[in-house]
Each structure stands twice: as structure tokens, then as C-alpha cells.
Amino acid sequence: MLLHLDASARRTSFSRRLSRLYAETWRTAHPQAGYAYRDLAANPVPHIGEAWTEICDHILEHEITDIARYREAVRTPAQRAAWAIVEPLLQEVVAAEVILIGTPMYNYSIPSSLKAWLDQITFPKMSLRGRSFVVTSARGGAYGPGTPREPYDHQERYLRDFFKGHFGVDDVTFIHAELANARLDPALAHLREQHERSLSAAVEAVAKEAAR
């Protein structure tokens, strides 16, 4: 199954365009596979609350590492309400072979809507090994290796570390369309052509990766 998430506040964003292309290509290549979609901007996942932390603490204290047993940590009405949010999100993740995330870079990092989803589905010593993550992203500037703003990239670095550190997953692919602000910012107008090249390369990479 492909689990497809979008996090951009823009309905016609580059990250959405790239993730949609990936999903369409992947589904054509895997016509019998399942597909689930969540728009985290249009229908945001709630932030975690105290009841979620109680579930998390119980899982950690009782060394529950099997995701199918997480429900054992749910004991109070407040925890049941918190679990009602978590359970369908976790079911989608567990069922997926590939988790596709279309996300912009906001303020050097990720949108709060994506962070809220990550918080809801992540528990101590949790493993998602055997799955792949694909991130299609758009960035206002250039943050690739060797660029002046490379040290400010807390988008790819954060997500890559998160998937490896929390889920034990290192099968992660990032595809970026950079310099999107060159379309609007007069100070970046001279980089418009570079942005177009970056976007074209991202479209090509997405199609190739999805068909893999």
C-alpha cells in the first residue's frame, strides 16, 4: 500500500504537484496495491495531549515494542479518546509499504501539521523497518550541499534523522524543487532559470523513483 500525505498550506504547491505525480506513477506501476491519502493541511491532525503522553509512558515502562499491543496501554476515558485519534493513523502507517510525504520547507524546517502527525504516530522503541519513505519537497531558497544556506536545512536533516532514529528506517528518498521564491522575490529574479531547472529535475526524479 502507498500512504500519501500532503502538508503544504498551498493547494497548488510544488510539493503537492510532485507528490501527486509520484502517487499517480506508483499506482500505475502497482495497480493492485492499496492507496490511502491524507491532507494534513486541510484536515490537520490534533496535537498530542496529556492522555497521549500517559499512553506513551505506559508503553515505555512496560517495554511494549509490538505496535499491535499498544492498545494495552489505554486504560482511562481520556486515553481512549486520545487512542481514537492515534489508531487510524497507525493502522495506515503499518499497512503501508511506501510512505510518501509532500512537504514544503517552512522556516528552515517542516510544517507544524506534519510534525503533529509524526508526534501522534511515534512511540518509544518503535520499528517501521521494511518500509520506505519518499519525501517530495519545495523550498524557497537553495539548501543543497555546498550552498551558503546548507547549514540551515532542518527539513531533510530532521526527517532523515527522525526516520532512522525513531523508526529504524534508512530507505529514505528526498526529491527537492528549490528556489521557488525566485518566482516572486525581485531580489531572486536572476535565479528564476535555476529554479526552473531544479523543478524539471525534480519532476524527472519523481517519475523515475515512483516507477522503480
PDB file of C-alpha atoms in Angstrom:
ATOM      1  CA  MET A   1       0.000   0.000   0.000  1.00  0.00           C
ATOM      2  CA  LEU A   2       1.025   3.588  -0.641  1.00  0.00           C
ATOM      3  CA  LEU A   3       0.278   6.068   2.141  1.00  0.00           C
ATOM      4  CA  HIS A   4       0.268   9.564   0.640  1.00  0.00           C
ATOM      5  CA  LEU A   5       0.475  12.686   2.835  1.00  0.00           C
ATOM      6  CA  ASP A   6       0.485  16.357   1.859  1.00  0.00           C
ATOM      7  CA  ALA A   7       1.396  19.123   4.289  1.00  0.00           C
ATOM      8  CA  SER A   8       1.567  22.330   2.258  1.00  0.00           C
ATOM      9  CA  ALA A   9      -0.822  25.152   3.136  1.00  0.00           C
ATOM     10  CA  ARG A  10      -0.925  25.974  -0.591  1.00  0.00           C
ATOM     11  CA  ARG A  11      -3.433  23.955  -2.593  1.00  0.00           C
ATOM     12  CA  THR A  12      -1.361  24.330  -5.768  1.00  0.00           C
ATOM     13  CA  SER A  13       2.094  23.977  -4.250  1.00  0.00           C
ATOM     14  CA  PHE A  14       5.129  22.417  -5.892  1.00  0.00           C
ATOM     15  CA  SER A  15       5.391  19.793  -3.143  1.00  0.00           C
ATOM     16  CA  ARG A  16       1.797  18.734  -3.831  1.00  0.00           C
ATOM     17  CA  ARG A  17       2.467  18.657  -7.571  1.00  0.00           C
ATOM     18  CA  LEU A  18       5.462  16.380  -7.058  1.00  0.00           C
ATOM     19  CA  SER A  19       3.752  14.077  -4.563  1.00  0.00           C
ATOM     20  CA  ARG A  20       0.723  13.770  -6.852  1.00  0.00           C
ATOM     21  CA  LEU A  21       2.973  12.809  -9.759  1.00  0.00           C
ATOM     22  CA  TYR A  22       4.703  10.205  -7.603  1.00  0.00           C
ATOM     23  CA  ALA A  23       1.388   8.758  -6.421  1.00  0.00           C
ATOM     24  CA  GLU A  24      -0.078   8.589  -9.935  1.00  0.00           C
ATOM     25  CA  THR A  25       3.047   6.931 -11.342  1.00  0.00           C
ATOM     26  CA  TRP A  26       3.349   4.494  -8.440  1.00  0.00           C
ATOM     27  CA  ARG A  27      -0.309   3.476  -8.661  1.00  0.00           C
ATOM     28  CA  THR A  28       0.024   2.860 -12.385  1.00  0.00           C
ATOM     29  CA  ALA A  29       3.016   0.630 -11.713  1.00  0.00           C
ATOM     30  CA  HIS A  30       1.210  -1.148  -8.838  1.00  0.00           C
ATOM     31  CA  PRO A  31      -2.450  -1.307  -9.912  1.00  0.00           C
ATOM     32  CA  GLN A  32      -3.372  -3.984  -7.365  1.00  0.00           C
ATOM     33  CA  ALA A  33      -1.827  -2.197  -4.371  1.00  0.00           C
ATOM     34  CA  GLY A  34      -3.830  -0.179  -1.873  1.00  0.00           C
ATOM     35  CA  TYR A  35      -3.728   3.592  -1.530  1.00  0.00           C
ATOM     36  CA  ALA A  36      -4.564   5.971   1.312  1.00  0.00           C
ATOM     37  CA  TYR A  37      -4.389   9.764   1.276  1.00  0.00           C
ATOM     38  CA  ARG A  38      -4.331  12.415   3.997  1.00  0.00           C
ATOM     39  CA  ASP A  39      -4.208  16.157   3.522  1.00  0.00           C
ATOM     40  CA  LEU A  40      -2.610  17.289   6.771  1.00  0.00           C
ATOM     41  CA  ALA A  41      -3.148  20.968   5.955  1.00  0.00           C
ATOM     42  CA  ALA A  42      -6.831  20.772   5.027  1.00  0.00           C
ATOM     43  CA  ASN A  43      -7.624  18.222   7.759  1.00  0.00           C
ATOM     44  CA  PRO A  44      -4.949  18.667  10.422  1.00  0.00           C
ATOM     45  CA  VAL A  45      -4.190  16.022  12.989  1.00  0.00           C
ATOM     46  CA  PRO A  46      -4.593  17.355  16.556  1.00  0.00           C
ATOM     47  CA  HIS A  47      -1.513  17.990  18.626  1.00  0.00           C
ATOM     48  CA  ILE A  48      -0.788  15.384  21.277  1.00  0.00           C
ATOM     49  CA  GLY A  49      -2.188  15.980  24.773  1.00  0.00           C
ATOM     50  CA  GLU A  50      -1.538  14.665  28.256  1.00  0.00           C
ATOM     51  CA  ALA A  51      -3.506  11.460  27.697  1.00  0.00           C
ATOM     52  CA  TRP A  52      -1.249  10.640  24.740  1.00  0.00           C
ATOM     53  CA  THR A  53       1.818  11.100  26.964  1.00  0.00           C
ATOM     54  CA  GLU A  54       0.298   8.700  29.507  1.00  0.00           C
ATOM     55  CA  ILE A  55      -0.115   6.051  26.815  1.00  0.00           C
ATOM     56  CA  CYS A  56       3.454   6.681  25.696  1.00  0.00           C
ATOM     57  CA  ASP A  57       4.786   6.396  29.258  1.00  0.00           C
ATOM     58  CA  HIS A  58       2.964   3.100  29.822  1.00  0.00           C
ATOM     59  CA  ILE A  59       4.365   1.668  26.594  1.00  0.00           C
ATOM     60  CA  LEU A  60       7.876   2.685  27.619  1.00  0.00           C
ATOM     61  CA  GLU A  61       7.588   1.474  31.238  1.00  0.00           C
ATOM     62  CA  HIS A  62       6.144  -1.905  30.261  1.00  0.00           C
ATOM     63  CA  GLU A  63       8.538  -2.382  27.340  1.00  0.00           C
ATOM     64  CA  ILE A  64       5.785  -2.806  24.762  1.00  0.00           C
ATOM     65  CA  THR A  65       7.509  -2.829  21.387  1.00  0.00           C
ATOM     66  CA  ASP A  66       4.864  -4.626  19.317  1.00  0.00           C
ATOM     67  CA  ILE A  67       2.679  -1.981  17.691  1.00  0.00           C
ATOM     68  CA  ALA A  68      -0.271  -4.391  17.778  1.00  0.00           C
ATOM     69  CA  ARG A  69      -0.053  -4.329  21.600  1.00  0.00           C
ATOM     70  CA  TYR A  70      -0.095  -0.549  22.050  1.00  0.00           C
ATOM     71  CA  ARG A  71      -3.808  -0.679  22.839  1.00  0.00           C
ATOM     72  CA  GLU A  72      -2.941  -2.406  26.131  1.00  0.00           C
ATOM     73  CA  ALA A  73      -1.704   0.969  27.386  1.00  0.00           C
ATOM     74  CA  VAL A  74      -5.162   2.539  27.008  1.00  0.00           C
ATOM     75  CA  ARG A  75      -6.943   2.481  30.373  1.00  0.00           C
ATOM     76  CA  THR A  76      -8.881   5.710  31.029  1.00  0.00           C
ATOM     77  CA  PRO A  77     -11.627   7.594  29.144  1.00  0.00           C
ATOM     78  CA  ALA A  78      -9.182  10.380  28.254  1.00  0.00           C
ATOM     79  CA  GLN A  79      -6.697   7.827  26.949  1.00  0.00           C
ATOM     80  CA  ARG A  80      -9.414   6.132  24.908  1.00  0.00           C
ATOM     81  CA  ALA A  81     -10.217   9.484  23.310  1.00  0.00           C
ATOM     82  CA  ALA A  82      -6.518  10.020  22.534  1.00  0.00           C
ATOM     83  CA  TRP A  83      -6.222   6.495  21.145  1.00  0.00           C
ATOM     84  CA  ALA A  84      -9.203   7.092  18.861  1.00  0.00           C
ATOM     85  CA  ILE A  85      -7.043   9.690  17.090  1.00  0.00           C
ATOM     86  CA  VAL A  86      -3.873   7.589  17.058  1.00  0.00           C
ATOM     87  CA  GLU A  87      -5.274   4.227  15.991  1.00  0.00           C
ATOM     88  CA  PRO A  88      -6.387   5.006  12.399  1.00  0.00           C
ATOM     89  CA  LEU A  89      -3.160   6.915  11.755  1.00  0.00           C
ATOM     90  CA  LEU A  90      -1.057   3.994  12.971  1.00  0.00           C
ATOM     91  CA  GLN A  91      -3.103   1.477  11.002  1.00  0.00           C
ATOM     92  CA  GLU A  92      -2.362   3.377   7.793  1.00  0.00           C
ATOM     93  CA  VAL A  93       1.361   3.515   8.525  1.00  0.00           C
ATOM     94  CA  VAL A  94       1.618  -0.159   9.449  1.00  0.00           C
ATOM     95  CA  ALA A  95      -0.291  -1.185   6.304  1.00  0.00           C
ATOM     96  CA  ALA A  96       1.901   0.885   4.003  1.00  0.00           C
ATOM     97  CA  GLU A  97       4.902  -0.349   2.059  1.00  0.00           C
ATOM     98  CA  VAL A  98       5.767   3.193   0.951  1.00  0.00           C
ATOM     99  CA  ILE A  99       5.020   6.377   2.877  1.00  0.00           C
ATOM    100  CA  LEU A 100       5.005   9.396   0.589  1.00  0.00           C
ATOM    101  CA  ILE A 101       5.218  12.868   2.128  1.00  0.00           C
ATOM    102  CA  GLY A 102       4.758  16.030   0.106  1.00  0.00           C
ATOM    103  CA  THR A 103       6.005  18.900   2.226  1.00  0.00           C
ATOM    104  CA  PRO A 104       7.397  22.406   1.856  1.00  0.00           C
ATOM    105  CA  MET A 105      10.226  23.799   3.900  1.00  0.00           C
ATOM    106  CA  TYR A 106       8.730  26.319   6.325  1.00  0.00           C
ATOM    107  CA  ASN A 107      11.151  28.460   8.317  1.00  0.00           C
ATOM    108  CA  TYR A 108      14.049  26.057   7.674  1.00  0.00           C
ATOM    109  CA  SER A 109      12.020  23.051   8.893  1.00  0.00           C
ATOM    110  CA  ILE A 110       8.686  21.267   8.331  1.00  0.00           C
ATOM    111  CA  PRO A 111       5.078  22.473   8.720  1.00  0.00           C
ATOM    112  CA  SER A 112       3.552  22.057  12.165  1.00  0.00           C
ATOM    113  CA  SER A 113       0.817  19.912  10.576  1.00  0.00           C
ATOM    114  CA  LEU A 114       3.409  17.313   9.588  1.00  0.00           C
ATOM    115  CA  LYS A 115       5.079  17.499  12.994  1.00  0.00           C
ATOM    116  CA  ALA A 116       1.709  16.884  14.680  1.00  0.00           C
ATOM    117  CA  TRP A 117       1.198  13.755  12.569  1.00  0.00           C
ATOM    118  CA  LEU A 118       4.673  12.495  13.411  1.00  0.00           C
ATOM    119  CA  ASP A 119       4.078  13.087  17.116  1.00  0.00           C
ATOM    120  CA  GLN A 120       0.788  11.165  17.065  1.00  0.00           C
ATOM    121  CA  ILE A 121       2.197   8.054  15.383  1.00  0.00           C
ATOM    122  CA  THR A 122       5.567   7.813  17.170  1.00  0.00           C
ATOM    123  CA  PHE A 123       6.103   5.743  20.316  1.00  0.00           C
ATOM    124  CA  PRO A 124       9.210   4.509  22.203  1.00  0.00           C
ATOM    125  CA  LYS A 125      11.465   1.953  20.507  1.00  0.00           C
ATOM    126  CA  MET A 126       9.058   1.689  17.586  1.00  0.00           C
ATOM    127  CA  SER A 127      10.169  -0.065  14.408  1.00  0.00           C
ATOM    128  CA  LEU A 128       8.902   0.503  10.869  1.00  0.00           C
ATOM    129  CA  ARG A 129      11.716  -1.458   9.236  1.00  0.00           C
ATOM    130  CA  GLY A 130      10.915  -2.830   5.815  1.00  0.00           C
ATOM    131  CA  ARG A 131       9.107   0.309   4.730  1.00  0.00           C
ATOM    132  CA  SER A 132      10.289   3.132   2.509  1.00  0.00           C
ATOM    133  CA  PHE A 133       9.809   6.858   2.936  1.00  0.00           C
ATOM    134  CA  VAL A 134       9.753   9.230  -0.022  1.00  0.00           C
ATOM    135  CA  VAL A 135       9.714  12.990   0.578  1.00  0.00           C
ATOM    136  CA  THR A 136       8.905  15.401  -2.235  1.00  0.00           C
ATOM    137  CA  SER A 137       9.596  18.935  -1.121  1.00  0.00           C
ATOM    138  CA  ALA A 138       9.653  22.538  -2.255  1.00  0.00           C
ATOM    139  CA  ARG A 139      11.968  25.186  -0.845  1.00  0.00           C
ATOM    140  CA  GLY A 140      12.006  28.919  -1.288  1.00  0.00           C
ATOM    141  CA  GLY A 141      15.807  29.017  -1.470  1.00  0.00           C
ATOM    142  CA  ALA A 142      18.674  26.671  -2.217  1.00  0.00           C
ATOM    143  CA  TYR A 143      19.847  24.412   0.611  1.00  0.00           C
ATOM    144  CA  GLY A 144      21.765  21.689  -1.206  1.00  0.00           C
ATOM    145  CA  PRO A 145      25.343  20.585  -0.493  1.00  0.00           C
ATOM    146  CA  GLY A 146      27.833  23.405  -0.834  1.00  0.00           C
ATOM    147  CA  THR A 147      25.267  26.216  -0.817  1.00  0.00           C
ATOM    148  CA  PRO A 148      25.572  29.063   1.715  1.00  0.00           C
ATOM    149  CA  ARG A 149      22.278  28.004   3.325  1.00  0.00           C
ATOM    150  CA  GLU A 150      23.111  24.316   3.645  1.00  0.00           C
ATOM    151  CA  PRO A 151      23.627  24.645   7.448  1.00  0.00           C
ATOM    152  CA  TYR A 152      20.050  25.941   7.776  1.00  0.00           C
ATOM    153  CA  ASP A 153      18.468  22.837   6.299  1.00  0.00           C
ATOM    154  CA  HIS A 154      16.481  21.449   9.232  1.00  0.00           C
ATOM    155  CA  GLN A 155      13.939  19.887   6.894  1.00  0.00           C
ATOM    156  CA  GLU A 156      15.730  16.970   5.227  1.00  0.00           C
ATOM    157  CA  ARG A 157      18.196  16.565   8.077  1.00  0.00           C
ATOM    158  CA  TYR A 158      15.399  16.412  10.659  1.00  0.00           C
ATOM    159  CA  LEU A 159      13.222  13.978   8.727  1.00  0.00           C
ATOM    160  CA  ARG A 160      16.126  11.706   7.776  1.00  0.00           C
ATOM    161  CA  ASP A 161      17.293  11.569  11.405  1.00  0.00           C
ATOM    162  CA  PHE A 162      13.709  11.049  12.611  1.00  0.00           C
ATOM    163  CA  PHE A 163      13.013   8.111  10.306  1.00  0.00           C
ATOM    164  CA  LYS A 164      16.330   6.477  11.200  1.00  0.00           C
ATOM    165  CA  GLY A 165      16.367   7.297  14.900  1.00  0.00           C
ATOM    166  CA  HIS A 166      12.731   6.576  15.776  1.00  0.00           C
ATOM    167  CA  PHE A 167      11.686   4.013  13.175  1.00  0.00           C
ATOM    168  CA  GLY A 168      14.933   2.311  12.201  1.00  0.00           C
ATOM    169  CA  VAL A 169      14.298   3.177   8.543  1.00  0.00           C
ATOM    170  CA  ASP A 170      17.137   4.294   6.303  1.00  0.00           C
ATOM    171  CA  ASP A 171      15.387   3.595   2.984  1.00  0.00           C
ATOM    172  CA  VAL A 172      14.520   7.280   2.546  1.00  0.00           C
ATOM    173  CA  THR A 173      14.466   9.300  -0.663  1.00  0.00           C
ATOM    174  CA  PHE A 174      14.307  13.103  -0.830  1.00  0.00           C
ATOM    175  CA  ILE A 175      13.451  14.986  -4.004  1.00  0.00           C
ATOM    176  CA  HIS A 176      13.591  18.786  -3.767  1.00  0.00           C
ATOM    177  CA  ALA A 177      12.406  21.584  -6.023  1.00  0.00           C
ATOM    178  CA  GLU A 178      14.436  24.590  -4.885  1.00  0.00           C
ATOM    179  CA  LEU A 179      14.428  28.372  -5.303  1.00  0.00           C
ATOM    180  CA  ALA A 180      10.643  28.610  -5.588  1.00  0.00           C
ATOM    181  CA  ASN A 181      10.794  32.161  -4.226  1.00  0.00           C
ATOM    182  CA  ALA A 182      12.593  33.237  -7.390  1.00  0.00           C
ATOM    183  CA  ARG A 183       9.143  33.350  -8.984  1.00  0.00           C
ATOM    184  CA  LEU A 184       8.076  36.141  -6.632  1.00  0.00           C
ATOM    185  CA  ASP A 185      11.052  37.849  -4.984  1.00  0.00           C
ATOM    186  CA  PRO A 186      12.609  40.563  -7.208  1.00  0.00           C
ATOM    187  CA  ALA A 187      15.904  40.029  -5.385  1.00  0.00           C
ATOM    188  CA  LEU A 188      15.945  36.414  -6.627  1.00  0.00           C
ATOM    189  CA  ALA A 189      14.696  37.072 -10.136  1.00  0.00           C
ATOM    190  CA  HIS A 190      18.090  36.249 -11.613  1.00  0.00           C
ATOM    191  CA  LEU A 191      17.699  32.715 -10.210  1.00  0.00           C
ATOM    192  CA  ARG A 192      14.374  32.008 -11.939  1.00  0.00           C
ATOM    193  CA  GLU A 193      16.007  29.862 -14.605  1.00  0.00           C
ATOM    194  CA  GLN A 194      17.869  27.894 -11.944  1.00  0.00           C
ATOM    195  CA  HIS A 195      14.562  27.271 -10.192  1.00  0.00           C
ATOM    196  CA  GLU A 196      13.019  26.007 -13.417  1.00  0.00           C
ATOM    197  CA  ARG A 197      15.912  23.591 -13.869  1.00  0.00           C
ATOM    198  CA  SER A 198      15.532  22.384 -10.289  1.00  0.00           C
ATOM    199  CA  LEU A 199      11.802  21.828 -10.756  1.00  0.00           C
ATOM    200  CA  SER A 200      12.303  19.960 -14.031  1.00  0.00           C
ATOM    201  CA  ALA A 201      14.950  17.752 -12.438  1.00  0.00           C
ATOM    202  CA  ALA A 202      12.615  17.046  -9.508  1.00  0.00           C
ATOM    203  CA  VAL A 203       9.772  16.057 -11.842  1.00  0.00           C
ATOM    204  CA  GLU A 204      12.101  13.690 -13.692  1.00  0.00           C
ATOM    205  CA  ALA A 205      13.450  12.210 -10.461  1.00  0.00           C
ATOM    206  CA  VAL A 206       9.943  11.678  -9.061  1.00  0.00           C
ATOM    207  CA  ALA A 207       8.769   9.820 -12.153  1.00  0.00           C
ATOM    208  CA  LYS A 208      11.867   7.634 -12.136  1.00  0.00           C
ATOM    209  CA  GLU A 209      11.689   6.869  -8.399  1.00  0.00           C
ATOM    210  CA  ALA A 210       7.970   6.070  -8.469  1.00  0.00           C
ATOM    211  CA  ALA A 211       8.422   3.592 -11.303  1.00  0.00           C
ATOM    212  CA  ARG A 212      11.298   1.844  -9.508  1.00  0.00           C
TER     213      ARG A 212
END
